[in-house]
């Protein structure tokens, strides 16, 4: 979808056209769900975050600034929701000392490779900041500029954060025997 | 020794983000430093590994549950026409009579839900025989109960090759409802609330979780799916609980021959 088409769709959404909202969800639900899952490591929470993200997108669509791309604006909401969810989870875990479930994975995970699980486990060892930048770069295919907009960081900071996050990722994947240079 | 700035330059090149004036700098670096070359190769391998991981499919219910929670306040008489044109059994007739007052309001605030083909449930059922009193939805199975401040009527209907699950509740305190479709060979195609505002709609695997308080109604359009666990007859299990305490459990069964995929 080019910018003109995107602009037209946003206008339709702003008018309350449910078909346009439906199109928006169909186009972005899979990337948003994947980004949320890779940040959270939980399929249930990723589905909740995806749902909340779109409800917020609909609520605030009239505030959308067309100088940005719709997907990066949506991702910004999704990443913030996912990070908030991580923080809520930490508070609950502190209170309940709840063990982490390793069964809460999408069905696809069980059927696909061990590699996908290893990578997800490695992602969960990174800090939230590192994980967000890695997820947006590798799984959401965002440019430095897009990542900067989504995480509200200068492009220079994105570059250096991605650099250090990638070094951490590489080293942890090597420790797991998943990656060798 | 390759410094951090040089490593960032290489990273930018691998990421396709090299600034226009940096290409010559990069070429010179790669020519003069085996370490820089090795670093570039390592990044490319990592890139290939990470980008080779396939996307995960969101749960089947996700789209429907998002759209069910979007609210567009506009009347759609066709759905009401459809409802009034149904020739239900005694159970539904009783429930419709009880809900008659609510239906007057329903039409004003109906939330419409779109199907995967771009049409609305309301339009779909409403156009089967618009304004025709002979329109009929067969009630395949149903159960109802009244207990601890909760009344509910659940029906599995069949109309024009679709299965429609209707969940009505009237609860004085929040009630959690799970609709388990595991092994049923069915999945929701769309959800529609009518003058209702379920506190939450969530999905986990093949189970739909709803939370409601007050008088609420959810219509769930189900379509046939390939399901290895399907045993020839669809069984949908519903559980109603409050504050973690199970209040009621019920099951609906149906033969799926001829149900649309």
Short mmCIF file of C-alpha atoms in Angstrom, two decimals:
data_model
loop_
_atom_site.label_atom_id
_atom_site.label_comp_id
_atom_site.label_asym_id
_atom_site.label_seq_id
_atom_site.Cartn_x
_atom_site.Cartn_y
_atom_site.Cartn_z
CA UNK A 1 0.00 0.00 0.00
CA UNK A 2 1.49 3.33 -1.01
CA UNK A 3 1.17 6.52 1.03
CA UNK A 4 -1.80 7.82 -0.97
CA UNK A 5 -3.73 4.59 -0.46
CA UNK A 6 -2.78 4.60 3.20
CA UNK A 7 -3.94 8.20 3.55
CA UNK A 8 -7.27 7.35 1.92
CA UNK A 9 -7.71 4.35 4.22
CA UNK A 10 -6.96 6.47 7.29
CA UNK A 11 -9.53 9.05 6.13
CA UNK A 12 -12.11 6.27 5.75
CA UNK A 13 -11.24 4.96 9.21
CA UNK A 14 -11.60 8.47 10.63
CA UNK A 15 -15.10 8.60 9.14
CA UNK A 16 -15.94 5.39 10.97
CA UNK A 17 -15.96 3.18 7.88
CA UNK A 18 -15.85 -0.29 9.35
CA UNK A 19 -14.67 -1.85 6.12
CA UNK A 20 -11.58 0.38 6.25
CA UNK A 21 -10.99 -0.58 9.88
CA UNK A 22 -11.32 -4.20 8.87
CA UNK A 23 -8.74 -3.74 6.10
CA UNK A 24 -6.38 -2.05 8.52
CA UNK A 25 -6.65 -4.97 10.96
CA UNK A 26 -6.16 -7.55 8.22
CA UNK A 27 -3.03 -5.81 6.96
CA UNK A 28 -1.36 -5.20 10.29
CA UNK A 29 -2.55 -7.88 12.71
CA UNK A 30 0.08 -10.45 11.78
CA UNK A 31 3.12 -8.13 12.04
CA UNK A 32 1.75 -6.53 15.22
CA UNK A 33 1.04 -9.94 16.76
CA UNK A 34 4.51 -11.20 15.84
CA UNK A 35 6.24 -8.13 17.27
CA UNK A 36 4.21 -8.43 20.48
CA UNK A 37 4.94 -12.14 20.74
CA UNK A 38 8.68 -11.66 20.23
CA UNK A 39 8.76 -8.97 22.91
CA UNK A 40 6.56 -10.84 25.39
CA UNK A 41 7.30 -14.50 24.65
CA UNK A 42 3.65 -15.35 25.37
CA UNK A 43 0.98 -16.09 22.77
CA UNK A 44 -1.93 -15.17 25.04
CA UNK A 45 -0.40 -11.86 26.03
CA UNK A 46 0.56 -11.12 22.43
CA UNK A 47 -3.07 -11.63 21.38
CA UNK A 48 -4.27 -9.34 24.17
CA UNK A 49 -1.71 -6.69 23.24
CA UNK A 50 -2.67 -6.93 19.57
CA UNK A 51 -6.32 -6.49 20.42
CA UNK A 52 -5.63 -3.52 22.70
CA UNK A 53 -3.36 -1.98 20.09
CA UNK A 54 -6.07 -1.93 17.45
CA UNK A 55 -8.68 -0.64 19.85
CA UNK A 56 -6.31 2.23 20.67
CA UNK A 57 -5.61 2.79 16.99
CA UNK A 58 -9.36 3.06 16.34
CA UNK A 59 -9.90 5.35 19.32
CA UNK A 60 -7.10 7.67 18.27
CA UNK A 61 -7.22 7.44 14.50
CA UNK A 62 -8.42 11.07 14.27
CA UNK A 63 -5.12 12.10 15.87
CA UNK A 64 -2.99 10.24 13.36
CA UNK A 65 -0.34 12.52 11.89
CA UNK A 66 0.04 11.72 8.18
CA UNK A 67 3.69 12.72 8.20
CA UNK A 68 4.30 9.29 9.73
CA UNK A 69 3.50 5.90 8.26
CA UNK A 70 0.47 4.13 9.64
CA UNK A 71 2.40 0.94 10.37
CA UNK A 72 5.05 2.77 12.44
CA UNK A 73 2.36 4.63 14.38
CA UNK A 74 0.58 1.32 15.03
CA UNK A 75 3.85 -0.36 16.02
CA UNK A 76 4.57 2.46 18.45
CA UNK A 77 1.30 1.73 20.23
CA UNK A 78 1.97 -2.02 20.13
CA UNK A 79 5.51 -1.78 21.49
CA UNK A 80 4.37 0.53 24.30
CA UNK A 81 1.54 -1.87 25.13
CA UNK A 82 3.91 -4.84 25.10
CA UNK A 83 6.43 -3.10 27.34
CA UNK A 84 3.64 -2.03 29.72
CA UNK A 85 2.48 -5.64 29.78
CA UNK A 86 6.01 -6.80 30.66
CA UNK A 87 6.05 -4.34 33.55
CA UNK A 88 2.63 -5.47 34.75
CA UNK A 89 3.83 -9.05 34.55
CA UNK A 90 6.90 -8.23 36.63
CA UNK A 91 4.72 -6.70 39.32
CA UNK A 92 2.45 -9.75 39.35
CA UNK A 93 5.43 -12.12 39.41
CA UNK A 94 6.93 -10.21 42.30
CA UNK A 95 3.69 -10.50 44.21
CA UNK A 96 2.90 -14.09 43.36
CA UNK A 97 6.34 -15.44 42.55
CA UNK A 98 4.63 -17.14 39.63
CA UNK A 99 6.74 -19.51 37.56
CA UNK A 100 6.96 -18.67 33.88
CA UNK A 101 4.89 -20.90 31.69
CA UNK A 102 6.68 -22.57 28.84
CA UNK A 103 3.47 -23.94 27.38
CA UNK A 104 2.11 -20.59 26.29
CA UNK A 105 3.41 -20.67 22.78
CA UNK A 106 1.57 -20.44 19.50
CA UNK A 107 0.78 -23.79 17.96
CA UNK A 108 3.17 -23.04 15.14
CA UNK A 109 6.04 -22.95 17.59
CA UNK A 110 5.58 -26.56 18.55
CA UNK A 111 5.60 -27.62 14.94
CA UNK A 112 8.47 -25.46 13.74
CA UNK A 113 12.06 -25.69 14.55
CA UNK A 114 13.94 -25.79 17.76
CA UNK A 115 15.73 -22.78 16.32
CA UNK A 116 12.68 -20.57 16.65
CA UNK A 117 12.35 -21.53 20.32
CA UNK A 118 16.05 -20.99 20.96
CA UNK A 119 15.93 -17.57 19.36
CA UNK A 120 12.87 -16.64 21.40
CA UNK A 121 14.54 -17.81 24.61
CA UNK A 122 17.60 -15.75 23.70
CA UNK A 123 15.48 -12.68 23.01
CA UNK A 124 13.96 -13.01 26.47
CA UNK A 125 17.48 -12.80 27.95
CA UNK A 126 18.02 -9.36 26.43
CA UNK A 127 16.92 -6.17 28.15
CA UNK A 128 13.53 -4.74 27.11
CA UNK A 129 15.26 -1.93 25.20
CA UNK A 130 17.53 -4.32 23.36
CA UNK A 131 14.70 -6.71 22.58
CA UNK A 132 12.46 -3.99 21.21
CA UNK A 133 15.11 -2.77 18.81
CA UNK A 134 16.01 -6.28 17.68
CA UNK A 135 12.37 -7.25 17.16
CA UNK A 136 11.62 -4.12 15.12
CA UNK A 137 14.74 -4.62 13.04
CA UNK A 138 14.59 -8.34 12.32
CA UNK A 139 10.95 -9.32 12.72
CA UNK A 140 9.18 -6.12 11.70
CA UNK A 141 11.69 -5.14 9.07
CA UNK A 142 11.77 -1.51 10.18
CA UNK A 143 14.36 1.00 9.02
CA UNK A 144 16.48 2.95 11.52
CA UNK A 145 14.20 5.92 10.89
CA UNK A 146 11.06 3.89 11.57
CA UNK A 147 12.57 2.39 14.72
CA UNK A 148 13.47 5.91 15.84
CA UNK A 149 9.88 7.02 15.38
CA UNK A 150 8.42 3.96 17.07
CA UNK A 151 10.74 4.07 20.08
CA UNK A 152 10.95 7.87 20.10
CA UNK A 153 14.72 7.84 19.81
CA UNK A 154 17.12 9.78 17.59
CA UNK A 155 18.36 7.71 14.65
CA UNK A 156 21.89 7.85 16.03
CA UNK A 157 20.73 6.23 19.26
CA UNK A 158 18.87 3.56 17.29
CA UNK A 159 22.08 2.77 15.45
CA UNK A 160 24.18 2.39 18.57
CA UNK A 161 21.46 0.53 20.50
CA UNK A 162 20.96 -1.89 17.63
CA UNK A 163 24.69 -2.39 17.43
CA UNK A 164 25.07 -3.30 21.10
CA UNK A 165 21.83 -5.35 21.14
CA UNK A 166 23.04 -7.33 18.17
CA UNK A 167 26.36 -8.02 19.83
CA UNK A 168 24.52 -9.35 22.88
CA UNK A 169 22.19 -11.42 20.73
CA UNK A 170 25.06 -12.92 18.78
CA UNK A 171 27.02 -13.78 21.89
CA UNK A 172 24.00 -15.40 23.61
CA UNK A 173 23.10 -17.37 20.49
CA UNK A 174 26.71 -18.59 20.35
CA UNK A 175 26.51 -19.68 23.98
CA UNK A 176 23.42 -21.71 23.13
CA UNK A 177 25.22 -23.25 20.20
CA UNK A 178 22.64 -21.82 17.80
CA UNK A 179 25.02 -19.52 16.00
CA UNK A 180 28.66 -19.90 15.11
CA UNK A 181 30.71 -17.40 13.20
CA UNK B 1 41.86 -3.07 15.43
CA UNK B 2 38.41 -2.21 14.09
CA UNK B 3 36.77 0.43 16.29
CA UNK B 4 33.08 0.85 17.14
CA UNK B 5 32.52 3.51 14.50
CA UNK B 6 33.85 1.19 11.84
CA UNK B 7 31.71 -1.66 13.15
CA UNK B 8 28.64 0.60 13.02
CA UNK B 9 29.56 1.48 9.45
CA UNK B 10 29.64 -2.21 8.54
CA UNK B 11 26.36 -2.80 10.39
CA UNK B 12 24.71 0.02 8.45
CA UNK B 13 25.93 -1.53 5.20
CA UNK B 14 24.51 -4.96 6.10
CA UNK B 15 21.23 -3.28 7.09
CA UNK B 16 21.03 -1.39 3.80
CA UNK B 17 21.32 1.89 5.68
CA UNK B 18 24.68 3.12 4.52
CA UNK B 19 24.78 6.89 4.04
CA UNK B 20 25.56 8.00 0.48
CA UNK B 21 29.05 9.29 1.28
CA UNK B 22 30.09 6.23 3.30
CA UNK B 23 30.42 3.63 0.54
CA UNK B 24 34.03 4.58 -0.31
CA UNK B 25 34.93 4.54 3.38
CA UNK B 26 33.44 1.07 3.74
CA UNK B 27 35.19 -0.30 0.65
CA UNK B 28 38.53 0.95 1.92
CA UNK B 29 37.90 -0.56 5.33
CA UNK B 30 36.95 -3.97 3.95
CA UNK B 31 39.97 -4.01 1.68
CA UNK B 32 42.40 -3.18 4.44
CA UNK B 33 41.01 -5.18 7.36
CA UNK B 34 40.44 -8.92 7.50
CA UNK B 35 38.80 -8.37 10.88
CA UNK B 36 36.28 -5.96 9.32
CA UNK B 37 35.56 -8.47 6.57
CA UNK B 38 35.01 -11.24 9.12
CA UNK B 39 32.69 -8.99 11.14
CA UNK B 40 30.63 -8.24 8.02
CA UNK B 41 30.34 -11.92 7.19
CA UNK B 42 29.26 -12.70 10.77
CA UNK B 43 26.56 -10.02 10.66
CA UNK B 44 25.29 -11.34 7.36
CA UNK B 45 25.02 -14.84 8.83
CA UNK B 46 23.14 -13.50 11.84
CA UNK B 47 20.88 -11.54 9.53
CA UNK B 48 20.13 -14.63 7.52
CA UNK B 49 19.44 -16.71 10.64
CA UNK B 50 17.08 -14.14 12.16
CA UNK B 51 15.22 -13.36 8.97
CA UNK B 52 14.80 -17.07 8.25
CA UNK B 53 12.50 -17.51 11.24
CA UNK B 54 8.94 -17.68 9.90
CA UNK B 55 6.14 -15.39 11.01
CA UNK B 56 3.69 -16.86 13.47
CA UNK B 57 0.03 -16.95 12.53
CA UNK B 58 -2.15 -15.01 14.93
CA UNK B 59 -4.91 -17.06 16.60
CA UNK B 60 -7.91 -17.67 14.37
CA UNK B 61 -10.22 -15.72 16.68
CA UNK B 62 -8.09 -12.57 16.80
CA UNK B 63 -9.48 -10.64 13.87
CA UNK B 64 -13.05 -11.41 14.82
CA UNK B 65 -12.53 -10.46 18.44
CA UNK B 66 -10.91 -7.13 17.48
CA UNK B 67 -13.72 -6.27 15.08
CA UNK B 68 -16.36 -7.30 17.62
CA UNK B 69 -15.05 -4.66 19.99
CA UNK B 70 -15.14 -1.82 17.51
CA UNK B 71 -18.25 0.23 17.80
CA UNK B 72 -20.07 1.88 15.00
CA UNK B 73 -23.38 3.23 16.22
CA UNK B 74 -25.66 2.95 13.27
CA UNK B 75 -28.91 1.15 12.88
CA UNK B 76 -29.17 -1.93 10.77
CA UNK B 77 -32.74 -3.06 10.53
CA UNK B 78 -31.90 -6.16 8.53
CA UNK B 79 -30.60 -7.99 11.58
CA UNK B 80 -33.72 -7.21 13.55
CA UNK B 81 -35.83 -8.31 10.62
CA UNK B 82 -33.89 -11.54 10.60
CA UNK B 83 -34.40 -12.04 14.30
CA UNK B 84 -38.08 -11.34 14.13
CA UNK B 85 -38.43 -13.61 11.13
CA UNK B 86 -36.96 -16.59 12.94
CA UNK B 87 -39.39 -19.32 13.89
CA UNK B 88 -37.74 -20.54 17.02
CA UNK B 89 -38.71 -23.26 19.39
CA UNK B 90 -40.37 -22.60 22.70
CA UNK B 91 -37.12 -21.85 24.53
CA UNK B 92 -36.07 -19.12 22.17
CA UNK B 93 -39.57 -17.73 21.94
CA UNK B 94 -39.55 -17.32 25.71
CA UNK B 95 -36.16 -15.68 25.62
CA UNK B 96 -37.11 -13.36 22.78
CA UNK B 97 -40.22 -12.32 24.65
CA UNK B 98 -38.13 -11.59 27.70
CA UNK B 99 -35.67 -9.63 25.61
CA UNK B 100 -38.27 -7.80 23.58
CA UNK B 101 -37.78 -4.55 25.45
CA UNK B 102 -34.04 -4.75 24.94
CA UNK B 103 -34.43 -5.35 21.23
CA UNK B 104 -36.12 -1.99 20.80
CA UNK B 105 -32.91 -0.43 22.04
CA UNK B 106 -30.74 -2.98 20.28
CA UNK B 107 -31.45 -1.57 16.87
CA UNK B 108 -30.14 1.83 17.83
CA UNK B 109 -26.72 0.75 18.97
CA UNK B 110 -25.95 -2.39 17.15
CA UNK B 111 -22.31 -3.16 16.52
CA UNK B 112 -21.80 -4.65 13.11
CA UNK B 113 -19.22 -7.29 12.45
CA UNK B 114 -17.64 -8.07 9.16
CA UNK B 115 -17.03 -11.52 7.78
CA UNK B 116 -13.90 -12.66 6.06
CA UNK B 117 -15.49 -12.01 2.67
CA UNK B 118 -16.18 -8.37 3.54
CA UNK B 119 -19.92 -8.70 4.23
CA UNK B 120 -21.54 -8.23 7.63
CA UNK B 121 -23.16 -10.96 9.70
CA UNK B 122 -26.17 -8.71 9.88
CA UNK B 123 -26.33 -8.37 6.14
CA UNK B 124 -25.74 -12.04 5.62
CA UNK B 125 -28.56 -13.24 7.78
CA UNK B 126 -30.75 -10.30 6.94
CA UNK B 127 -30.57 -10.89 3.26
CA UNK B 128 -31.50 -14.54 3.38
CA UNK B 129 -35.13 -13.57 2.93
CA UNK B 130 -35.53 -9.91 3.75
CA UNK B 131 -38.86 -9.15 5.28
CA UNK B 132 -39.99 -12.70 4.72
CA UNK B 133 -41.58 -14.31 7.71
CA UNK B 134 -40.70 -17.75 6.47
CA UNK B 135 -36.98 -17.24 7.14
CA UNK B 136 -36.00 -19.95 9.51
CA UNK B 137 -32.99 -20.78 11.59
CA UNK B 138 -33.00 -24.30 12.92
CA UNK B 139 -32.13 -24.59 16.56
CA UNK B 140 -29.76 -27.51 16.71
CA UNK B 141 -29.14 -27.56 20.44
CA UNK B 142 -29.55 -25.27 23.39
CA UNK B 143 -29.39 -25.00 27.14
CA UNK B 144 -30.42 -22.44 29.68
CA UNK B 145 -30.09 -22.00 33.41
CA UNK B 146 -30.71 -19.57 36.24
CA UNK B 147 -28.38 -19.64 39.18
CA UNK B 148 -26.73 -17.28 41.72
CA UNK B 149 -27.77 -14.03 40.02
CA UNK B 150 -26.99 -15.34 36.55
CA UNK B 151 -29.44 -16.25 33.81
CA UNK B 152 -28.27 -17.54 30.51
CA UNK B 153 -29.61 -19.00 27.32
CA UNK B 154 -27.20 -20.52 24.82
CA UNK B 155 -28.30 -21.76 21.43
CA UNK B 156 -26.60 -23.38 18.51
CA UNK B 157 -28.51 -22.48 15.37
CA UNK B 158 -28.08 -23.41 11.77
CA UNK B 159 -29.03 -21.24 8.89
CA UNK B 160 -28.10 -21.41 5.22
CA UNK B 161 -25.14 -23.63 5.87
CA UNK B 162 -23.74 -21.60 8.76
CA UNK B 163 -23.64 -22.51 12.42
CA UNK B 164 -24.49 -19.61 14.71
CA UNK B 165 -23.83 -19.70 18.43
CA UNK B 166 -25.93 -17.24 20.40
CA UNK B 167 -24.94 -16.55 24.01
CA UNK B 168 -27.30 -14.46 26.11
CA UNK B 169 -26.55 -13.62 29.71
CA UNK B 170 -28.09 -11.49 32.39
CA UNK B 171 -25.67 -11.33 35.30
CA UNK B 172 -25.78 -9.24 38.45
CA UNK B 173 -22.01 -9.65 38.94
CA UNK B 174 -19.28 -10.20 36.31
CA UNK B 175 -19.40 -13.66 34.81
CA UNK B 176 -16.60 -15.34 32.87
CA UNK B 177 -17.71 -17.48 29.97
CA UNK B 178 -15.42 -19.82 28.09
CA UNK B 179 -16.44 -21.29 24.75
CA UNK B 180 -14.21 -24.26 24.03
CA UNK B 181 -14.11 -25.33 20.38
CA UNK B 182 -11.29 -27.85 20.78
CA UNK B 183 -11.90 -30.76 18.45
CA UNK B 184 -15.25 -29.30 17.32
CA UNK B 185 -14.13 -28.80 13.73
CA UNK B 186 -15.43 -25.23 13.93
CA UNK B 187 -13.90 -21.83 14.38
CA UNK B 188 -15.43 -18.39 14.72
CA UNK B 189 -15.68 -16.45 11.51
CA UNK B 190 -17.14 -13.36 13.14
CA UNK B 191 -18.54 -12.15 16.42
CA UNK B 192 -21.28 -9.63 16.87
CA UNK B 193 -22.54 -7.85 19.95
CA UNK B 194 -25.98 -6.40 19.91
CA UNK B 195 -26.50 -3.47 22.25
CA UNK B 196 -23.94 -5.18 24.39
CA UNK B 197 -20.60 -4.39 25.82
CA UNK B 198 -18.70 -7.43 26.95
CA UNK B 199 -16.01 -6.36 29.40
CA UNK B 200 -13.46 -8.52 27.67
CA UNK B 201 -13.16 -10.79 24.69
CA UNK B 202 -10.00 -12.86 24.61
CA UNK B 203 -8.72 -15.94 22.93
CA UNK B 204 -6.46 -18.75 23.99
CA UNK B 205 -5.89 -21.63 21.62
CA UNK B 206 -9.32 -22.76 20.48
CA UNK B 207 -11.14 -21.23 23.42
CA UNK B 208 -12.94 -17.93 23.39
CA UNK B 209 -13.14 -16.15 26.76
CA UNK B 210 -15.83 -13.60 27.41
CA UNK B 211 -16.56 -11.52 30.47
CA UNK B 212 -19.92 -9.87 30.90
CA UNK B 213 -22.09 -8.17 33.45
CA UNK B 214 -25.69 -7.06 33.04
CA UNK B 215 -27.81 -8.13 30.10
CA UNK B 216 -25.57 -8.97 27.16
CA UNK B 217 -25.77 -10.94 23.98
CA UNK B 218 -23.10 -12.26 21.67
CA UNK B 219 -23.66 -13.91 18.32
CA UNK B 220 -20.79 -15.99 16.99
CA UNK B 221 -20.80 -17.14 13.41
CA UNK B 222 -18.92 -20.43 13.12
CA UNK B 223 -17.45 -21.98 10.06
CA UNK B 224 -16.18 -25.46 9.38
CA UNK B 225 -12.39 -26.02 9.54
CA UNK B 226 -10.15 -28.98 9.00
CA UNK B 227 -9.41 -30.31 12.44
CA UNK B 228 -7.48 -33.51 13.01
CA UNK B 229 -9.11 -33.96 16.41
CA UNK B 230 -12.64 -33.70 14.99
CA UNK B 231 -14.56 -36.87 15.87
CA UNK B 232 -17.52 -36.60 13.46
CA UNK B 233 -19.83 -34.64 15.72
CA UNK B 234 -19.12 -31.12 16.91
CA UNK B 235 -19.17 -30.59 20.65
CA UNK B 236 -18.89 -27.07 22.00
CA UNK B 237 -18.30 -26.82 25.72
CA UNK B 238 -19.24 -23.66 27.62
CA UNK B 239 -18.30 -22.88 31.20
CA UNK B 240 -19.73 -20.05 33.28
CA UNK B 241 -17.81 -18.94 36.34
CA UNK B 242 -17.62 -16.03 38.70
CA UNK B 243 -14.67 -15.12 40.93
CA UNK B 244 -12.95 -18.29 39.79
CA UNK B 245 -15.87 -20.47 40.94
CA UNK B 246 -17.45 -22.66 38.28
CA UNK B 247 -21.20 -21.97 38.22
CA UNK B 248 -22.37 -23.99 35.27
CA UNK B 249 -21.00 -26.15 32.51
CA UNK B 250 -22.88 -27.05 29.37
CA UNK B 251 -22.26 -28.65 26.02
CA UNK B 252 -23.91 -28.29 22.64
CA UNK B 253 -23.53 -30.84 19.90
CA UNK B 254 -24.20 -30.81 16.19
CA UNK B 255 -23.68 -32.79 13.04
CA UNK B 256 -21.61 -30.68 10.67
CA UNK B 257 -22.65 -32.25 7.38
CA UNK B 258 -23.18 -29.48 4.87
CA UNK B 259 -21.78 -26.72 7.09
CA UNK B 260 -19.83 -24.14 5.08
CA UNK B 261 -16.08 -23.91 5.32
#
